[in-house]
Tab-separated table of C-alpha atoms in Angstrom:
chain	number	residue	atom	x	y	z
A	169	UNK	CA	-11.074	34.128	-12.379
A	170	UNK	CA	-11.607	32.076	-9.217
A	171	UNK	CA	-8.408	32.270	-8.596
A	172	UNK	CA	-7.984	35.862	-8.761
A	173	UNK	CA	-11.275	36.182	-6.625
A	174	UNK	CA	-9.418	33.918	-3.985
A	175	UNK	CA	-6.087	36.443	-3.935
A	176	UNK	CA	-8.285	39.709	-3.438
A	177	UNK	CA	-10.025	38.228	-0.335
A	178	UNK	CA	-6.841	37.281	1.379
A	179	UNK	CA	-5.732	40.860	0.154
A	180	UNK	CA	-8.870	42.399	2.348
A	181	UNK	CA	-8.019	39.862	5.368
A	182	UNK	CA	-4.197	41.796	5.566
A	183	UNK	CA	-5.869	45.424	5.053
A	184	UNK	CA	-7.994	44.412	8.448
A	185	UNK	CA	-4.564	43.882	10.061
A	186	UNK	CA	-3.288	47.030	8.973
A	187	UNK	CA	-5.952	48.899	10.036
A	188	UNK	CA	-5.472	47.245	13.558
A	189	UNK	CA	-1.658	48.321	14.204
A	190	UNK	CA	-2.440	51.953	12.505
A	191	UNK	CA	-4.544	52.499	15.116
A	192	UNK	CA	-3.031	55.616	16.780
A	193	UNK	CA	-6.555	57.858	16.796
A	194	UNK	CA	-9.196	55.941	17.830
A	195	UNK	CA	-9.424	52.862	20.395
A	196	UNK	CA	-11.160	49.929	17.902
A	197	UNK	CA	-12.320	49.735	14.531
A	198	UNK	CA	-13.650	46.160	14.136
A	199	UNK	CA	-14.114	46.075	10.146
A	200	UNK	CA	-16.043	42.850	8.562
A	201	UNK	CA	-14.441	41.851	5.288
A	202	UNK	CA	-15.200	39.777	3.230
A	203	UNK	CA	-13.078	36.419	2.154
A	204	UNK	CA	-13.888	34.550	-0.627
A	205	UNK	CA	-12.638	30.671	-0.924
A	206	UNK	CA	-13.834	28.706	-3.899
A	207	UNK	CA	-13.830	24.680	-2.572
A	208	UNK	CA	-13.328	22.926	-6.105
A	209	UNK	CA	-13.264	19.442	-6.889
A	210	UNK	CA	-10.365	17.535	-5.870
A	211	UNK	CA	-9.962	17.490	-10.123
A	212	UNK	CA	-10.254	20.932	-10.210
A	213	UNK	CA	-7.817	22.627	-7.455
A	214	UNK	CA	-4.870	23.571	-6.299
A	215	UNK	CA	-3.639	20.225	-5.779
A	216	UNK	CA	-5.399	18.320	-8.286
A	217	UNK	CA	-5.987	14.674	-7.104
A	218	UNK	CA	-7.645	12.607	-9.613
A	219	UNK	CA	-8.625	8.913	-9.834
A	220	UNK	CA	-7.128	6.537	-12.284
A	221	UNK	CA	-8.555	3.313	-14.164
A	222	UNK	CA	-11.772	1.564	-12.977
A	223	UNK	CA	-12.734	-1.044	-10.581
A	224	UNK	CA	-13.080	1.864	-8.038
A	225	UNK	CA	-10.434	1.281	-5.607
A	226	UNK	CA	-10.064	5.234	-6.212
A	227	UNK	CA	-13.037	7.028	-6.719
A	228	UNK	CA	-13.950	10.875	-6.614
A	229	UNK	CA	-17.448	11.403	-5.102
A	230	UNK	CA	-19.169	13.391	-2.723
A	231	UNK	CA	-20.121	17.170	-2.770
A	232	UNK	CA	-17.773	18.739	-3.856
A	233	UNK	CA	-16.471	15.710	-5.315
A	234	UNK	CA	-13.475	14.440	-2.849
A	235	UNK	CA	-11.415	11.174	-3.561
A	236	UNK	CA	-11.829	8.234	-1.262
A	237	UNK	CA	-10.057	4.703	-1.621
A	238	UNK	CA	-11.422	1.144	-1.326
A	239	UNK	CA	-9.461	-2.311	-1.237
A	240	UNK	CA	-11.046	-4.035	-2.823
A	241	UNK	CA	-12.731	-1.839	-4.923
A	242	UNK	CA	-16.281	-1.882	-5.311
A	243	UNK	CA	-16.052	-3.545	-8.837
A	244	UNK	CA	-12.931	-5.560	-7.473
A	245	UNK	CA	-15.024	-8.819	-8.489
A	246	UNK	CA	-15.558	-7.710	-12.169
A	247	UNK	CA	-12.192	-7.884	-13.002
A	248	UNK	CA	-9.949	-8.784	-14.550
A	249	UNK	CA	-12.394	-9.123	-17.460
A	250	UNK	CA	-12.828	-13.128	-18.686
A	251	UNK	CA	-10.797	-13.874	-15.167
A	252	UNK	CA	-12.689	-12.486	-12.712
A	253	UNK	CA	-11.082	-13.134	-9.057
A	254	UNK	CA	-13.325	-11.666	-5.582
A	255	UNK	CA	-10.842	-11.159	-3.034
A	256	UNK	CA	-12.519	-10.624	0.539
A	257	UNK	CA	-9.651	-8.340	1.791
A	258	UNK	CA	-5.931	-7.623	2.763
A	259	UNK	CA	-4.622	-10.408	4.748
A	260	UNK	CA	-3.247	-10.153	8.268
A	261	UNK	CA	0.510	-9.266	9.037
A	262	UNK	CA	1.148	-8.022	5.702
A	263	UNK	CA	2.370	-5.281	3.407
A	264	UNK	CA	0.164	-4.778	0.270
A	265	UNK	CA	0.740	-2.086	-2.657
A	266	UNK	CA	-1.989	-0.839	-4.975
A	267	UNK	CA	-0.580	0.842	-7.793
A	268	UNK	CA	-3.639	0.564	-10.345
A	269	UNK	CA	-7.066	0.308	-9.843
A	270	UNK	CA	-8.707	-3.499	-10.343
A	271	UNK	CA	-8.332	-2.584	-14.164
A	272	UNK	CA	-6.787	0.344	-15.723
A	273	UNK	CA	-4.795	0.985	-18.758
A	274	UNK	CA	-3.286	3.860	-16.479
A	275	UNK	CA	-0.209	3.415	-14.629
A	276	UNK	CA	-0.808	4.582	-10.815
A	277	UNK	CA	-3.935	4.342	-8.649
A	278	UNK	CA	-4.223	7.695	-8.155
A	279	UNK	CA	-2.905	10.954	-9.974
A	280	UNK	CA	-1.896	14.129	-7.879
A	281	UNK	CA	-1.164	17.351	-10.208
A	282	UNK	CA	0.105	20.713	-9.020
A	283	UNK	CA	-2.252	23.376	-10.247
A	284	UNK	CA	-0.301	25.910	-8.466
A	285	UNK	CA	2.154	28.384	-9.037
A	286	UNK	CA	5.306	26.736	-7.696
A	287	UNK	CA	7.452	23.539	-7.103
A	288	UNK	CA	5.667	21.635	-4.683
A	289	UNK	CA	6.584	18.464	-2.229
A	290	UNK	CA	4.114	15.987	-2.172
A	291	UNK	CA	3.456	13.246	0.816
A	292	UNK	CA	1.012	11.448	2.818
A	293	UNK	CA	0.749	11.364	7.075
A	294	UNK	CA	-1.634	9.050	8.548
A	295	UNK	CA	-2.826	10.304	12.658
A	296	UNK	CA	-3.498	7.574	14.523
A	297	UNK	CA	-2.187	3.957	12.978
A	298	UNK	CA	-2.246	2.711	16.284
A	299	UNK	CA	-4.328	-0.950	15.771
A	300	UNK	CA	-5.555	-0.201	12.055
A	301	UNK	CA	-3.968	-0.568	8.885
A	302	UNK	CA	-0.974	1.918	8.310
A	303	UNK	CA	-1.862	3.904	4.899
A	304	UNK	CA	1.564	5.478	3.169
A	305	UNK	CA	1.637	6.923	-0.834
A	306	UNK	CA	4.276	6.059	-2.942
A	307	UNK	CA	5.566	6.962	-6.267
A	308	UNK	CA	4.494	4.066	-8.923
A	309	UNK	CA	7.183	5.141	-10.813
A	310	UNK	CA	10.229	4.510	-8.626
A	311	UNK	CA	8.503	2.806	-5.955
A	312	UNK	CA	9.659	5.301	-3.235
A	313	UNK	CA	7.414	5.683	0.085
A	314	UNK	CA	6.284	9.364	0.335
A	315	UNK	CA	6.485	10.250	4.103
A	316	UNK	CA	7.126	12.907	6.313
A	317	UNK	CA	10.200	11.904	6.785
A	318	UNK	CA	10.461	11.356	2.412
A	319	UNK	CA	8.545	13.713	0.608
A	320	UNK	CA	8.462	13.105	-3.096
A	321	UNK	CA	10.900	15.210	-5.637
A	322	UNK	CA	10.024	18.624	-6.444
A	323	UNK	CA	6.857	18.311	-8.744
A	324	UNK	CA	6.408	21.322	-11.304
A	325	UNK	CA	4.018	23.239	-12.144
A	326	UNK	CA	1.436	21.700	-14.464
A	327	UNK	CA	3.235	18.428	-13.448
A	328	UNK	CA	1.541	14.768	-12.372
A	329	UNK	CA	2.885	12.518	-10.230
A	330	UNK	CA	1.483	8.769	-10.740
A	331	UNK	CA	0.586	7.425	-6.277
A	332	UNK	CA	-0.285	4.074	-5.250
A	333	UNK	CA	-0.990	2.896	-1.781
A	334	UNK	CA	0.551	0.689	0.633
A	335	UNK	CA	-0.477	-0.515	3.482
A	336	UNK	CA	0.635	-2.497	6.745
A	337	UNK	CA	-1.258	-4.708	8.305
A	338	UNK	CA	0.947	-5.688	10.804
A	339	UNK	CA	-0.561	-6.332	14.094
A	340	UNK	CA	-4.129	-5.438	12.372
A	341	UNK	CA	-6.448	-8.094	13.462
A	342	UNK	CA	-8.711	-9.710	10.967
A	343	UNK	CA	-12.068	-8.445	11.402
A	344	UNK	CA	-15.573	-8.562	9.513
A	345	UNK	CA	-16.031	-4.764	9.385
A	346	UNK	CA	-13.756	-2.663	7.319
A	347	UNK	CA	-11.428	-0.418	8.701
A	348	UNK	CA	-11.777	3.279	7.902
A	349	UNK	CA	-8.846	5.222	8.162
A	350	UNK	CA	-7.950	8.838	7.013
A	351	UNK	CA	-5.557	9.972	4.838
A	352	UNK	CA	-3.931	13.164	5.121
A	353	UNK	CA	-2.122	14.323	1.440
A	354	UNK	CA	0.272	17.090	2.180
A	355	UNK	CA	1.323	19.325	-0.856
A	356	UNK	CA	4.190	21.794	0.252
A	357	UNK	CA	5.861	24.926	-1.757
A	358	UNK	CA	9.945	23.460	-2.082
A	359	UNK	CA	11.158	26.524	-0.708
A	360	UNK	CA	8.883	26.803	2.400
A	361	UNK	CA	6.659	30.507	1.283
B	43	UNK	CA	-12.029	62.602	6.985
B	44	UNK	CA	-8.301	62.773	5.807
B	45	UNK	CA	-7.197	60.126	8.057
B	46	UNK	CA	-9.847	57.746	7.463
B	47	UNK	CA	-8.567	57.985	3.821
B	48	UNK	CA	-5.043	57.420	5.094
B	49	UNK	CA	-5.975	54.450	7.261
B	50	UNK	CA	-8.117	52.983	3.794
B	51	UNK	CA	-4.577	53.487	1.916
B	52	UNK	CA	-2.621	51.227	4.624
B	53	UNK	CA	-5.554	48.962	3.888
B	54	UNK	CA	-4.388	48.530	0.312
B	55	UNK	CA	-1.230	48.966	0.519
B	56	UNK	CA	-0.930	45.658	3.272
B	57	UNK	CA	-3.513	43.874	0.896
B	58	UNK	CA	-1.422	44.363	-2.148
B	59	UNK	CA	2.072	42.589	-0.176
B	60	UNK	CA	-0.789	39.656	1.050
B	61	UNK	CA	-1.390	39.360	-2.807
B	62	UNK	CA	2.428	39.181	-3.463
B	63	UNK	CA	3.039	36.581	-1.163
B	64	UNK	CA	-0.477	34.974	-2.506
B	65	UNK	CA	1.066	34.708	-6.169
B	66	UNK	CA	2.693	31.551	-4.828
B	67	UNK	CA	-1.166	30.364	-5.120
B	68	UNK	CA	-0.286	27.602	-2.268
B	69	UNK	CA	2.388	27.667	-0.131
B	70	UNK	CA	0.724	23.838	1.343
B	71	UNK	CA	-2.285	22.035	1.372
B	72	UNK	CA	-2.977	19.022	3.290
B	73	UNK	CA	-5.863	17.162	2.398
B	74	UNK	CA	-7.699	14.693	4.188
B	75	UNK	CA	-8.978	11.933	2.171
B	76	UNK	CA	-10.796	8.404	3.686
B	77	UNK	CA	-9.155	4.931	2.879
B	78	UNK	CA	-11.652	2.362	4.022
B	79	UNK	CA	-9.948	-0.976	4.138
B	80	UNK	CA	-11.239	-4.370	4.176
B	81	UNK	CA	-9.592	-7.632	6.020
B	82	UNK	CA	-9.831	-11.044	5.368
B	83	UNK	CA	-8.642	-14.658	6.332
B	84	UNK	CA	-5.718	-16.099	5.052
B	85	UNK	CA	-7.907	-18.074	2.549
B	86	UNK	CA	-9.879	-14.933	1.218
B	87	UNK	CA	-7.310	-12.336	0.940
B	88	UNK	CA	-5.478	-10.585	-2.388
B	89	UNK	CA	-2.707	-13.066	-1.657
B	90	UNK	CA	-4.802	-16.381	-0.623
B	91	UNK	CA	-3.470	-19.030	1.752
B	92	UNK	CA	-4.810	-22.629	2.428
B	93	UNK	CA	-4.110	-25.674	3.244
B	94	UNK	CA	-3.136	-27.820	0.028
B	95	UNK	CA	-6.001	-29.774	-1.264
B	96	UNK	CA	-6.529	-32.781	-3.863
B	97	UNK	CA	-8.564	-32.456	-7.289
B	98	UNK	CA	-11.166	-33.778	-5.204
B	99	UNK	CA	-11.052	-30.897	-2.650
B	100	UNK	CA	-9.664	-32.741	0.562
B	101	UNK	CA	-7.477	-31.562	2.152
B	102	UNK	CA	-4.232	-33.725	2.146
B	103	UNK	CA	-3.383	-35.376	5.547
B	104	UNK	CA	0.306	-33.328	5.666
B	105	UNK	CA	-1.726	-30.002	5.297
B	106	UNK	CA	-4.201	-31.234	8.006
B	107	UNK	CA	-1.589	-32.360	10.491
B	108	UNK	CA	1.058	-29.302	10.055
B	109	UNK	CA	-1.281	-26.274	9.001
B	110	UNK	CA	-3.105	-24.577	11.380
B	111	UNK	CA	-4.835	-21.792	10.672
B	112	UNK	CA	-5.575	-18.872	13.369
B	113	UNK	CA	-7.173	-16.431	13.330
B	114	UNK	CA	-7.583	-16.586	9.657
B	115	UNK	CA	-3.822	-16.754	9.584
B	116	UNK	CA	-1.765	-19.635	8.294
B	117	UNK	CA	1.043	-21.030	9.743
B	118	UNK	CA	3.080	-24.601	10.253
B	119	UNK	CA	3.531	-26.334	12.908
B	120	UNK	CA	6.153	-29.489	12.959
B	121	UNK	CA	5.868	-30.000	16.768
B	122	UNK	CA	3.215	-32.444	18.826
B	123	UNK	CA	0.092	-31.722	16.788
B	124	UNK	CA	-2.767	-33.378	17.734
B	125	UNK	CA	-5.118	-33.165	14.567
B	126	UNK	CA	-4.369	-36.710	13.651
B	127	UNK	CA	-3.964	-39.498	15.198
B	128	UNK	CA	-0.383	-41.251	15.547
B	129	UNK	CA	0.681	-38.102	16.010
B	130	UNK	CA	4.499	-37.333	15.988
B	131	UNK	CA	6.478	-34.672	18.025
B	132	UNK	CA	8.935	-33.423	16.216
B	133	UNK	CA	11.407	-34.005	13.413
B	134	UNK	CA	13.982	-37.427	13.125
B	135	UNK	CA	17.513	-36.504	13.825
B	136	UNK	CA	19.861	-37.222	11.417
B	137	UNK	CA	17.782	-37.707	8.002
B	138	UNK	CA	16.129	-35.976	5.663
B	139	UNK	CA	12.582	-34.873	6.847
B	140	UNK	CA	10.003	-34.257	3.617
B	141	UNK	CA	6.756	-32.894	3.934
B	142	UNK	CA	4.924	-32.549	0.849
B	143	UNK	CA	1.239	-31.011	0.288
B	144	UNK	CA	1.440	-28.024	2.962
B	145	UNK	CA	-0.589	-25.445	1.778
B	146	UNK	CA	-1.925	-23.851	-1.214
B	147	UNK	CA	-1.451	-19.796	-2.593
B	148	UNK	CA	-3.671	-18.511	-4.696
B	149	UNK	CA	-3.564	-14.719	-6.681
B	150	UNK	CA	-7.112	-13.451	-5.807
B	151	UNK	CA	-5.179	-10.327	-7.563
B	152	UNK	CA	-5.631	-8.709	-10.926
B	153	UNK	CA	-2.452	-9.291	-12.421
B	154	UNK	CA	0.192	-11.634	-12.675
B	155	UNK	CA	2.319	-12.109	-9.405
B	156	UNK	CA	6.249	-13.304	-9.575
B	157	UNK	CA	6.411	-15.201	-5.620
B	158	UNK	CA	9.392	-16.291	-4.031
B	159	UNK	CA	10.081	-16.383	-0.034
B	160	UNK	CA	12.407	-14.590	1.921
B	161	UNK	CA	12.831	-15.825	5.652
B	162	UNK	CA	16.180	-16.653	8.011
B	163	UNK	CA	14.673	-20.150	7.865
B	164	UNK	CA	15.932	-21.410	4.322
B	165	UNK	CA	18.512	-22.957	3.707
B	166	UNK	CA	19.782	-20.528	0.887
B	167	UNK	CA	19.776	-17.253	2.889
B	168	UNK	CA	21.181	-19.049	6.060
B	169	UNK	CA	18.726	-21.182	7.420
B	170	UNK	CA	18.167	-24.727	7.777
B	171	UNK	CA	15.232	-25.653	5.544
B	172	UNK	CA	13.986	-25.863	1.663
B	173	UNK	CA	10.673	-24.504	0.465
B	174	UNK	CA	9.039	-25.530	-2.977
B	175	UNK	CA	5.938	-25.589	-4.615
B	176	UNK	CA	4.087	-28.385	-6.808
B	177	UNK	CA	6.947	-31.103	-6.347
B	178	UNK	CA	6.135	-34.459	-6.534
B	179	UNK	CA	5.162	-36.288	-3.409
B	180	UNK	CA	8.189	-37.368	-1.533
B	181	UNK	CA	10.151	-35.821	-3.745
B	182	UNK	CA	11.369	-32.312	-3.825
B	183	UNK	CA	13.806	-32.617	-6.533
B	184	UNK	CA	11.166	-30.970	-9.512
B	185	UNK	CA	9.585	-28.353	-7.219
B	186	UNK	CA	10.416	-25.035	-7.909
B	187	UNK	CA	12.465	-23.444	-5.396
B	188	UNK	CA	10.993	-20.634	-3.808
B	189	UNK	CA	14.047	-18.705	-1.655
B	190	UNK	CA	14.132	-15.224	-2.368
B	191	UNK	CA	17.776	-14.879	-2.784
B	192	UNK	CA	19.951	-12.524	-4.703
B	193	UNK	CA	21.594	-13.700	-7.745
B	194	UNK	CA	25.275	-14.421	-6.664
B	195	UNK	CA	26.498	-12.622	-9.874
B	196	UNK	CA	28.131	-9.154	-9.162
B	197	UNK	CA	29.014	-7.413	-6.256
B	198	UNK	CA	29.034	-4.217	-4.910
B	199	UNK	CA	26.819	-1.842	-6.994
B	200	UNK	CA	26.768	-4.361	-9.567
B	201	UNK	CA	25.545	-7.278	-7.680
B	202	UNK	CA	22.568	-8.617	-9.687
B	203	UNK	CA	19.306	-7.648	-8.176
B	204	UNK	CA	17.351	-10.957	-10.354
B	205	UNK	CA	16.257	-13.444	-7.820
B	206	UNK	CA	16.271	-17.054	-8.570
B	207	UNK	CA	14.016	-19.337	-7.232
B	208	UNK	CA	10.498	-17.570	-7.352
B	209	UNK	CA	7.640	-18.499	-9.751
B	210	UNK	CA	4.880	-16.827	-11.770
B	211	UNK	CA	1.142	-17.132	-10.606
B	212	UNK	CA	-1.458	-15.924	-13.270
B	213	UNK	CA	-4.840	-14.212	-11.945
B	214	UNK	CA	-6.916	-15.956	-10.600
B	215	UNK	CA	-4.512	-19.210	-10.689
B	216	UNK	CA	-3.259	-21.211	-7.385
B	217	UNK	CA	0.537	-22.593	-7.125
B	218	UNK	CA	0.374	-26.023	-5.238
B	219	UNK	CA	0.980	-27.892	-2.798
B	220	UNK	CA	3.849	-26.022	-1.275
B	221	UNK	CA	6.263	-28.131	0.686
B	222	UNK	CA	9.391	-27.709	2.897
B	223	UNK	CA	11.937	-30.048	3.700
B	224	UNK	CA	14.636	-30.258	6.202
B	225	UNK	CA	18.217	-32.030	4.938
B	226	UNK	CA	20.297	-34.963	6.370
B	227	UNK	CA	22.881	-33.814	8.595
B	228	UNK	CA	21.346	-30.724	10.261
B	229	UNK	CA	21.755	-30.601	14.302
B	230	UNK	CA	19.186	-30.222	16.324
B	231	UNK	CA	20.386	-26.581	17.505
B	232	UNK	CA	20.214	-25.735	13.767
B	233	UNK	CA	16.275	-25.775	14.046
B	234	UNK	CA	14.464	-23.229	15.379
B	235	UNK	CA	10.894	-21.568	14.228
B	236	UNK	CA	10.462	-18.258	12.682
B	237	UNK	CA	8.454	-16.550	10.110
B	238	UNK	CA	8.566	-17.123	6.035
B	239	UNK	CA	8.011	-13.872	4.101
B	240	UNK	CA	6.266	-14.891	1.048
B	241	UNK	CA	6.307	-12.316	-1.721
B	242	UNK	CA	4.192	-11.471	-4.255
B	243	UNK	CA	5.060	-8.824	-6.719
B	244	UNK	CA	3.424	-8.165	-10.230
B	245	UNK	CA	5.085	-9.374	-13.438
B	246	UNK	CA	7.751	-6.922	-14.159
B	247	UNK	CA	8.040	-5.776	-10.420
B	248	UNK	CA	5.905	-3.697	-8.331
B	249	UNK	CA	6.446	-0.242	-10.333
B	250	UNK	CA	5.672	0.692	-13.661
């Protein structure tokens, strides 16, 4: 249903445009319409991004609930249960991979799920890495950095693809506040619509 | 009156092609998502590095006179240190050149790391010098070998992707007193600095 409230907005948006070029008889209409856009939960939409395991390196939170990544995680220090270890950080000059969370019985750190209609591409960009750590996804399953330059096989509809992170700290000083950086996941139809 | 109705059924007819090319549901999304990431020393990190220490917690004399650490970064130095006394400036010519008790590497991780070292430094992968962890002192001979070199089995597409010469560190666990010697017989032009790549990957490699 939310779906099919979405369509019929975009459907009123292109009416407004044909009223504009059938404009022969009189000199402006200007016509509100409406446009309906449902924001859903990163679980719930189009492109479904979900966290895996606990320890909280992923987490989905926020309104509406949007995922965000740690390293460590905010639990990092309660795990592995029995052999508990409290890393500080990501070292200097270095290239670390999360695939899991700090425990999980999951494969992946992070799940992304097309909840479309059609084949999609799936990668990450990053806009500035310029002194900060450089964030790329990559599939846990083959290991395979998903770029701009690499985007990950077509994923199907209904179909989950199993992301870690890595990240490059090369030429990141070490420094005692954390460095927030954003993340930009990029979903694209495979043949370009 | 007509044409308004006209105009209304251009309206719908434009709307109903939107909703065709809408069927695709997304044609891209991009989503913007925050990563906050934390740094740390050498000592503190996922992958920790220190200078080798006794049972007793001192630090060995080898690890204070050839470790320095800046910047919370580790690194070796074999030329004219001056954190001892008596200190040296540089390596003998001609003979073999030990030097137990470097530094320490601990998995501050949640699983099981296989580590080995990959670097235009060792011996094995065209360097001059050997790396090993938790030999005896002044003698490499039982340390595990830590080059990070291909199998020599196979070639081609069939060359043999195992790695000799790494070794397993369990959670929370620290391998030892990590050495590097330098063999008889190596000119001086041989020996140059650089970097060692340590590697850390989780039991099984780094995908599931």
């Amino acid at each position: 249903m939310k779906r099919r409230r979405f369509i019929t907005g975009l459907g009123a948006l292109a009416g407004a445009g044909g009223l504009a070029l059938g404009s022969g008889a009189f000199t402006s209409v200007s016509a509100a319409r409406t446009v309906t856009v449902d924001v859903a939960d990163d679980d719930q939409a189009f492109l479904a991004l979900d966290q895996r395991g606990s320890g909280k390196r992923s987490v989905t939170d926020g309104s509406s609930d949007a995922l965000s990544f740690q390293f460590p995680g905010y639990d990092e220090a309660d795990y592995p249960d029995g052999r508990e270890t409290d890393p500080s950080g990501v070292g200097t000059d270095s290239v670390y991979r999360f695939g899991d969370d700090a425990a999980s019985d999951q494969s992946g750190l992070f799940g992304v799920t097309n909840q479309g209609t059609q084949p999609v591409e799936v990668f990450s960009t990053q806009q500035t890495t310029d002194g900060v750590p450089s964030v790329t996804m990559y599939d846990t399953e083959d290991g395979s950095l998903l770029d701009e330059d690499s985007h990950s096989s077509p994923l199907g509809v209904g179909d989950s693809l199993s992301c870690g992170l890595e990240i490059d700290t090369h030429g990141v000083p070490v420094r005692a506040d954390e460095y927030d950086v954003t993340l930009t996941i990029t979903a694209v139809a495979v043949d370009g619509d | 009156m007509q044409r308004r109705k006209f105009i209304a059924g251009l309206g719908s007819l434009a709307a109903a092609g939107a909703a065709g090319i809408g069927t695709g549901a997304f044609t891209s999304v991009s989503a913007d998502r925050s990563v906050s990431i934390a740094t740390a020393g050498d000592a503190n990190a996922f992958l920790g590095f220190t200078k080798a220490q006794d049972g007793d917690g001192n630090v060995y004399p080898n690890a204070q006179e050839y470790v320095e650490i800046s910047n919370g970064q580790v690194s070796l130095d074999f030329t004219s240190s001056e954190d001892t006394s008596g200190s040296a400036s540089g390596i003998n010519k001609n003979a073999k050149s030990t030097f137990d008790n470097l530094f320490d590497i601990t998995n501050n991780g949640t699983q099981e790391v296989v580590l080995s070292v990959k670097s235009d430094l060792i011996a094995s992968q065209g360097g001059f010098l050997g790396i090993y962890a938790e030999g005896s002192l002044d003698d490499d001979s039982d340390g595990s070998g830590l080059s990070h070199e291909p199998n020599a089995t196979g070639s081609g597409s069939n060359v043999n992707t195992e790695y000799w010469g790494h070794t397993t560190i369990g959670v929370g666990e620290t391998l030892e007193n990590i050495g590097v010697y330098i063999p008889e017989g190596r000119s001086t032009g041989d020996i140059s600095g650089g970097t060692l790549t340590f590697i850390a990957e989780r039991t099984g490699g780094n995908q599931d």
